[in-house]
Coordinates of C-alpha atoms in Angstrom, one line a residue:
X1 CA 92.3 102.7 -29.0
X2 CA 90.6 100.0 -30.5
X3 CA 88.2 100.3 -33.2
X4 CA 84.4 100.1 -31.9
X5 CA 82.8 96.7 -32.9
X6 CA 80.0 96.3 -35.3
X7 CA 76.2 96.2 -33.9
X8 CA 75.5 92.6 -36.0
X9 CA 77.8 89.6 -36.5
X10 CA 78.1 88.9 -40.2
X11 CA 76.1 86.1 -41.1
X12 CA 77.4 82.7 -42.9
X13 CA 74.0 83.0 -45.0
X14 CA 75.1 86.3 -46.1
X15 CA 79.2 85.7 -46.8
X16 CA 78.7 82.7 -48.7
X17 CA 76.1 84.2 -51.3
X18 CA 78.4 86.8 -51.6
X19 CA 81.8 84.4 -52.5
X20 CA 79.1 82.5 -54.8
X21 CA 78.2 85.5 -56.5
X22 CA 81.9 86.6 -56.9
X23 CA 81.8 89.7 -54.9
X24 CA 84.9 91.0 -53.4
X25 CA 86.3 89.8 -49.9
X26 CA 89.6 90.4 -48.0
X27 CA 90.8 87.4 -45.4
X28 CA 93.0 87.1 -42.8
X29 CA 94.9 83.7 -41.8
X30 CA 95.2 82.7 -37.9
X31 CA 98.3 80.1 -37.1
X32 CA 98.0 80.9 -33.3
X33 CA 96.3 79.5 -30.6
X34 CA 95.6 82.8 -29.2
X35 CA 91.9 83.6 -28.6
X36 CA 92.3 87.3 -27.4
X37 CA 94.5 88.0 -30.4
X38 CA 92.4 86.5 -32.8
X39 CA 89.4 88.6 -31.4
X40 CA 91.6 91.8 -31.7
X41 CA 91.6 91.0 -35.3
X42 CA 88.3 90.0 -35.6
X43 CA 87.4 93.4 -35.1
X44 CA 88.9 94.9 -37.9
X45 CA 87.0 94.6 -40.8
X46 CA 88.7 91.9 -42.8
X47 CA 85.4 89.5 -44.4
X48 CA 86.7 86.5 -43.0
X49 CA 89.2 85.7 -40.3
X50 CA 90.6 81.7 -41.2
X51 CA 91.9 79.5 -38.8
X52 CA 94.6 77.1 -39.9
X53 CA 94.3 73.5 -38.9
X54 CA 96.1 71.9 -41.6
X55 CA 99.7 73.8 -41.4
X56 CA 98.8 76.3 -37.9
X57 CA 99.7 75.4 -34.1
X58 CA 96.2 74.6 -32.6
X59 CA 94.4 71.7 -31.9
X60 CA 90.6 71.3 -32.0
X61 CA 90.2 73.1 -28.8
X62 CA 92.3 76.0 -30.4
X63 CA 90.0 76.0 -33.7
X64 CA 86.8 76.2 -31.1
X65 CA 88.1 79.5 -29.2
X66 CA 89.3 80.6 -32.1
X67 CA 85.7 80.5 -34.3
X68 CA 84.5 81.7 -30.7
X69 CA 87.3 84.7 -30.8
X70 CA 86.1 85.7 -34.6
X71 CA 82.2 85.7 -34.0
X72 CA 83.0 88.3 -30.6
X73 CA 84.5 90.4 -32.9
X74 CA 81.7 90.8 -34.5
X75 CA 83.1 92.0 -38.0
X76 CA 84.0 88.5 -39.6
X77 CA 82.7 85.1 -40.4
X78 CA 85.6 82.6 -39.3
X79 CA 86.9 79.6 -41.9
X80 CA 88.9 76.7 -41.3
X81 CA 91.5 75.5 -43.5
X82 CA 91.0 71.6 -42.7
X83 CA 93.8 68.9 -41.8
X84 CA 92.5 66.7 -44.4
X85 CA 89.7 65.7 -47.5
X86 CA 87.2 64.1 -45.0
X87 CA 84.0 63.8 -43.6
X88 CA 85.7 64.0 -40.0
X89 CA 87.8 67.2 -40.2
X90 CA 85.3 68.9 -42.4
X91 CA 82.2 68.1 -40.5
X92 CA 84.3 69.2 -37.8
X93 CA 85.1 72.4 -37.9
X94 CA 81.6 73.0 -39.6
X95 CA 80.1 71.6 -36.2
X96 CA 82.6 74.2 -34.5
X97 CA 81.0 77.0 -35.8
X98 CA 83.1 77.5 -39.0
X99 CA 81.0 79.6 -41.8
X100 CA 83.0 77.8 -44.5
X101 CA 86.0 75.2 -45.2
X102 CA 89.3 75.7 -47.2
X103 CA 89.9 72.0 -48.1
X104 CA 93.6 71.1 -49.1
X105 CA 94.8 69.0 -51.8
X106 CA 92.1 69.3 -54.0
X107 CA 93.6 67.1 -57.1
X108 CA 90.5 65.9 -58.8
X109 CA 86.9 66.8 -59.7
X110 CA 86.4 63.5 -57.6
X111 CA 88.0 64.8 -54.8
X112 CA 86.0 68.6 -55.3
X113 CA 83.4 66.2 -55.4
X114 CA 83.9 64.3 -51.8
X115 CA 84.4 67.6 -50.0
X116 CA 81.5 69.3 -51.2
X117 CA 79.7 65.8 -49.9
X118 CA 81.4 66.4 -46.7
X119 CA 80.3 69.8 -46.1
X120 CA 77.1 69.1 -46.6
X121 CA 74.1 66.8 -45.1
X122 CA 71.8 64.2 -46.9
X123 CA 71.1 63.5 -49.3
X124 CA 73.0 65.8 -51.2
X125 CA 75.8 64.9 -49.2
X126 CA 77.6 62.5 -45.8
X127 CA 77.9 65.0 -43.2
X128 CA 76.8 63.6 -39.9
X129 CA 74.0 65.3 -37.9
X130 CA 76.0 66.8 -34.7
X131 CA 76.2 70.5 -34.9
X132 CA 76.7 71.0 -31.5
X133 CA 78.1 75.0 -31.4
X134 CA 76.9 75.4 -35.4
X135 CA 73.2 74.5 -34.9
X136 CA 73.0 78.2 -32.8
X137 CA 72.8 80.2 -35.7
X138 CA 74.0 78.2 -39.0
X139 CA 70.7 76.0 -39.5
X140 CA 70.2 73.6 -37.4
X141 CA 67.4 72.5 -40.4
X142 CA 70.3 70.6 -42.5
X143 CA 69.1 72.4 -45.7
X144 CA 69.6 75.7 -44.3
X145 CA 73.1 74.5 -43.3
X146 CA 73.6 73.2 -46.9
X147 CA 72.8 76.6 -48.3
X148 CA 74.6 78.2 -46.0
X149 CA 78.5 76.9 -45.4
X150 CA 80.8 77.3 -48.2
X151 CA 83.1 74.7 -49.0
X152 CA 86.4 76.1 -51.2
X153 CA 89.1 73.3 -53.0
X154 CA 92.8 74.3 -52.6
X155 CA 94.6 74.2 -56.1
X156 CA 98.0 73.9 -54.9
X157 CA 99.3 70.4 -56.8
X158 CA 100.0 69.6 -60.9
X159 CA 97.0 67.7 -61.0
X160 CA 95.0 69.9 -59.5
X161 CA 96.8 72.9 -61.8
X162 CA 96.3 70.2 -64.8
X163 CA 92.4 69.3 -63.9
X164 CA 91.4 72.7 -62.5
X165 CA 88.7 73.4 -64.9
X166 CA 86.8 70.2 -64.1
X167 CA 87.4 70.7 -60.3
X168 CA 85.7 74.5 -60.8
X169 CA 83.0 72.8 -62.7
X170 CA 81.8 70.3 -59.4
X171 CA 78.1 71.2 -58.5
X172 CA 78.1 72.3 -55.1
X173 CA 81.7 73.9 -55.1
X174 CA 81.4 77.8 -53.5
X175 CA 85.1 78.2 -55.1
X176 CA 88.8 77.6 -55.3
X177 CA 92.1 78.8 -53.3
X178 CA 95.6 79.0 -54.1
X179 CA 98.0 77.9 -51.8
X180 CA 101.3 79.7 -53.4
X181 CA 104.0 78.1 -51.7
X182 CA 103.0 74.7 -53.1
X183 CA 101.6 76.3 -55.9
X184 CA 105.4 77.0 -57.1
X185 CA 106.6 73.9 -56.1
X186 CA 104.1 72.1 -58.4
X187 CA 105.1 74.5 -61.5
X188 CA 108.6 73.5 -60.9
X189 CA 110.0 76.0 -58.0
X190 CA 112.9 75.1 -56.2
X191 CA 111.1 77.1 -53.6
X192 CA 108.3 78.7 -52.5
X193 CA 108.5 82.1 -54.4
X194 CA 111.5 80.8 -56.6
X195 CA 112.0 83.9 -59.1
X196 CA 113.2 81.7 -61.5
X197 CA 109.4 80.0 -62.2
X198 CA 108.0 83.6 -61.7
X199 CA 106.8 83.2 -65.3
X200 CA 105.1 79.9 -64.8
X201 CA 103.5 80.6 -61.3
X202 CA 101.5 83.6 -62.6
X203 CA 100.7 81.7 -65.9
X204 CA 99.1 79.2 -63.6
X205 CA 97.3 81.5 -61.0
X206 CA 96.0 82.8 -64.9
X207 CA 94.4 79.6 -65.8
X208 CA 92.9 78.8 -62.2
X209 CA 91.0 82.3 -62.0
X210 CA 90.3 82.4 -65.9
X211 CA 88.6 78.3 -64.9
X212 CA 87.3 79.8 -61.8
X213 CA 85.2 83.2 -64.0
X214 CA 84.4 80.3 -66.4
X215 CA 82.3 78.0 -64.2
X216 CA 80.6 81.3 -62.0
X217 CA 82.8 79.7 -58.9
X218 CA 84.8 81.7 -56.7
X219 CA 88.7 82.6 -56.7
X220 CA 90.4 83.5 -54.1
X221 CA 94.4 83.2 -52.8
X222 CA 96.8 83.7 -50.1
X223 CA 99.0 86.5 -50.8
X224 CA 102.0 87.8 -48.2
X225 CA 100.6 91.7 -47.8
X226 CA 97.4 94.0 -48.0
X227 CA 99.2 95.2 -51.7
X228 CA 99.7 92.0 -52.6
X229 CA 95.8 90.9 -52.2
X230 CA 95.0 94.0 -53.8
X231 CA 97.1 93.4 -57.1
X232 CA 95.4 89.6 -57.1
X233 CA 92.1 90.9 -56.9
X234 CA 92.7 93.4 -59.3
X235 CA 94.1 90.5 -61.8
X236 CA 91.0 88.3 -61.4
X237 CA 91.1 86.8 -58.2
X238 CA 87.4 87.7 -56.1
X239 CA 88.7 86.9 -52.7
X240 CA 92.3 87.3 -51.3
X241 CA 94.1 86.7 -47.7
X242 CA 97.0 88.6 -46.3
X243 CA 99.3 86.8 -44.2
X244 CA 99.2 85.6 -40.9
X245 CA 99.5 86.5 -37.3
X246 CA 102.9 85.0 -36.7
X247 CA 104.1 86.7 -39.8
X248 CA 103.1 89.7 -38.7
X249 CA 104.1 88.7 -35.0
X250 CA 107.7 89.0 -36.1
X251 CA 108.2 91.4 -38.6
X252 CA 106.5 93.6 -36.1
X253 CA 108.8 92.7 -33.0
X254 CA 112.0 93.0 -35.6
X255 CA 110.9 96.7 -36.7
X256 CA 110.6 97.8 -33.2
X257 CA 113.7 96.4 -32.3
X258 CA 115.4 97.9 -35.7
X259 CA 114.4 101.2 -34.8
X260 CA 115.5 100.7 -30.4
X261 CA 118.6 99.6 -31.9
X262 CA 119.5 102.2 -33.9
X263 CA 122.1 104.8 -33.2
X264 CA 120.9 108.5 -32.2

């Protein structure tokens, strides 16, 4: 039976002072176009449910059920890892609904600096008036808005490794995210998880949280399992995600089929 849902939504007012005041909170990452799934999960208690557009297989009408899926679940505030540093796919998914942005390739306190100006309205910032789902409860006054979204910078490059304490320091910045797979490429991985950078990779994710605790910003990364977020959070980290939906699709459908399969 399904867990009963909450009496109030979570609120993007309320998630986002808590990221900027480096409180604790457990994700989930959505890669499917599946509205009724992503509901289902919504449900559960994770802090924020995050909808891939960059990497995941939806389109923009996709990413709009699915911030629709998260908010009727009424447990999580939805994110959206954007395609792309701009005003377009930022402003975006903000008009979709989306409580917050996870903004990729994030090499430069110049670059922290154009997404933070995307996320937000004049004349702090270039996002265009239009929040056509958004304006129901996340504003519509733009300042609200501004207050209220949460923009976070993927370190996940060498420069962005090299100039992560700069990038921390951008005002406006809610916080930073590790993307790990291209995290280990950029220390010198042969692949993602190669064990033979293992040293490297956590000397980096070191650095970015110690740069993140430094400048009062956020931390948070993707990790592959519920014990894996809780070892990151434990090491530094403030906010952690665990997996994905497809991930979970399969290994699911592969245990069941383990166990059918074997012999009485």
């Amino acid at each position: 039976m399904s867990s009963p849902v909450p009496q109030t939504n979570p609120t993007a007012q309320e998630f986002t002072r808590r990221l900027g005041a480096r409180e604790r909170a457990v994700g989930y990452w959505v890669v499917l176009d599946a509205p009724v799934a992503t509901e289902r999960i919504a449900r559960l208690g994770y802090d924020y449910v995050c909808l891939d557009a960059q990497h995941g297989l939806l389109g923009y009408s996709g990413l709009l059920a699915g911030l629709m899926a998260v908010d009727a679940g009424r447990a999580s505030v939805g994110l959206v890892r954007v395609g792309a540093n701009d005003p377009f796919h930022i402003g975006q998914a903000l008009d979709a609904g989306a409580a917050g942005v996870i903004v990729p390739l994030v090499n430069t306190a110049d670059d922290a600096r154009r997404a933070v100006a995307a996320a937000t309205y004049p004349p702090t910032g270039v996002r265009s008036y239009g929040p056509m789902r958004s304006g129901l409860r996340i504003g519509p006054v733009p300042a609200e808005a501004n207050a209220a979204v949460s923009c976070l910078a993927m370190i996940e490059t060498p420069e962005g490794l090299a100039n992560v304490e700069e990038i921390c320091a951008v005002p406006g910045l809610t916080g930073i995210y590790v993307g790990p797979s291209d995290l280990c490429l950029a220390v010198g991985g042969a692949f993602p998880g190669d064990p033979a950078v293992a040293d490297e990779f956590e000397a980096a994710l070191t650095r970015i949280s110690a740069a993140a605790e430094a400048a009062g910003v956020a931390a948070g990364i993707h990790t592959p399992a519920g014990a894996d977020a809780a070892r990151r959070l434990g090491q530094g980290f403030t906010f952690a995600t665990v997996s994905s939906d497809l991930v979970h699709l399969e290994r699911a459908a592969a245990d069941h089929l383990a166990a059918a399969s074997a012999t009485p």
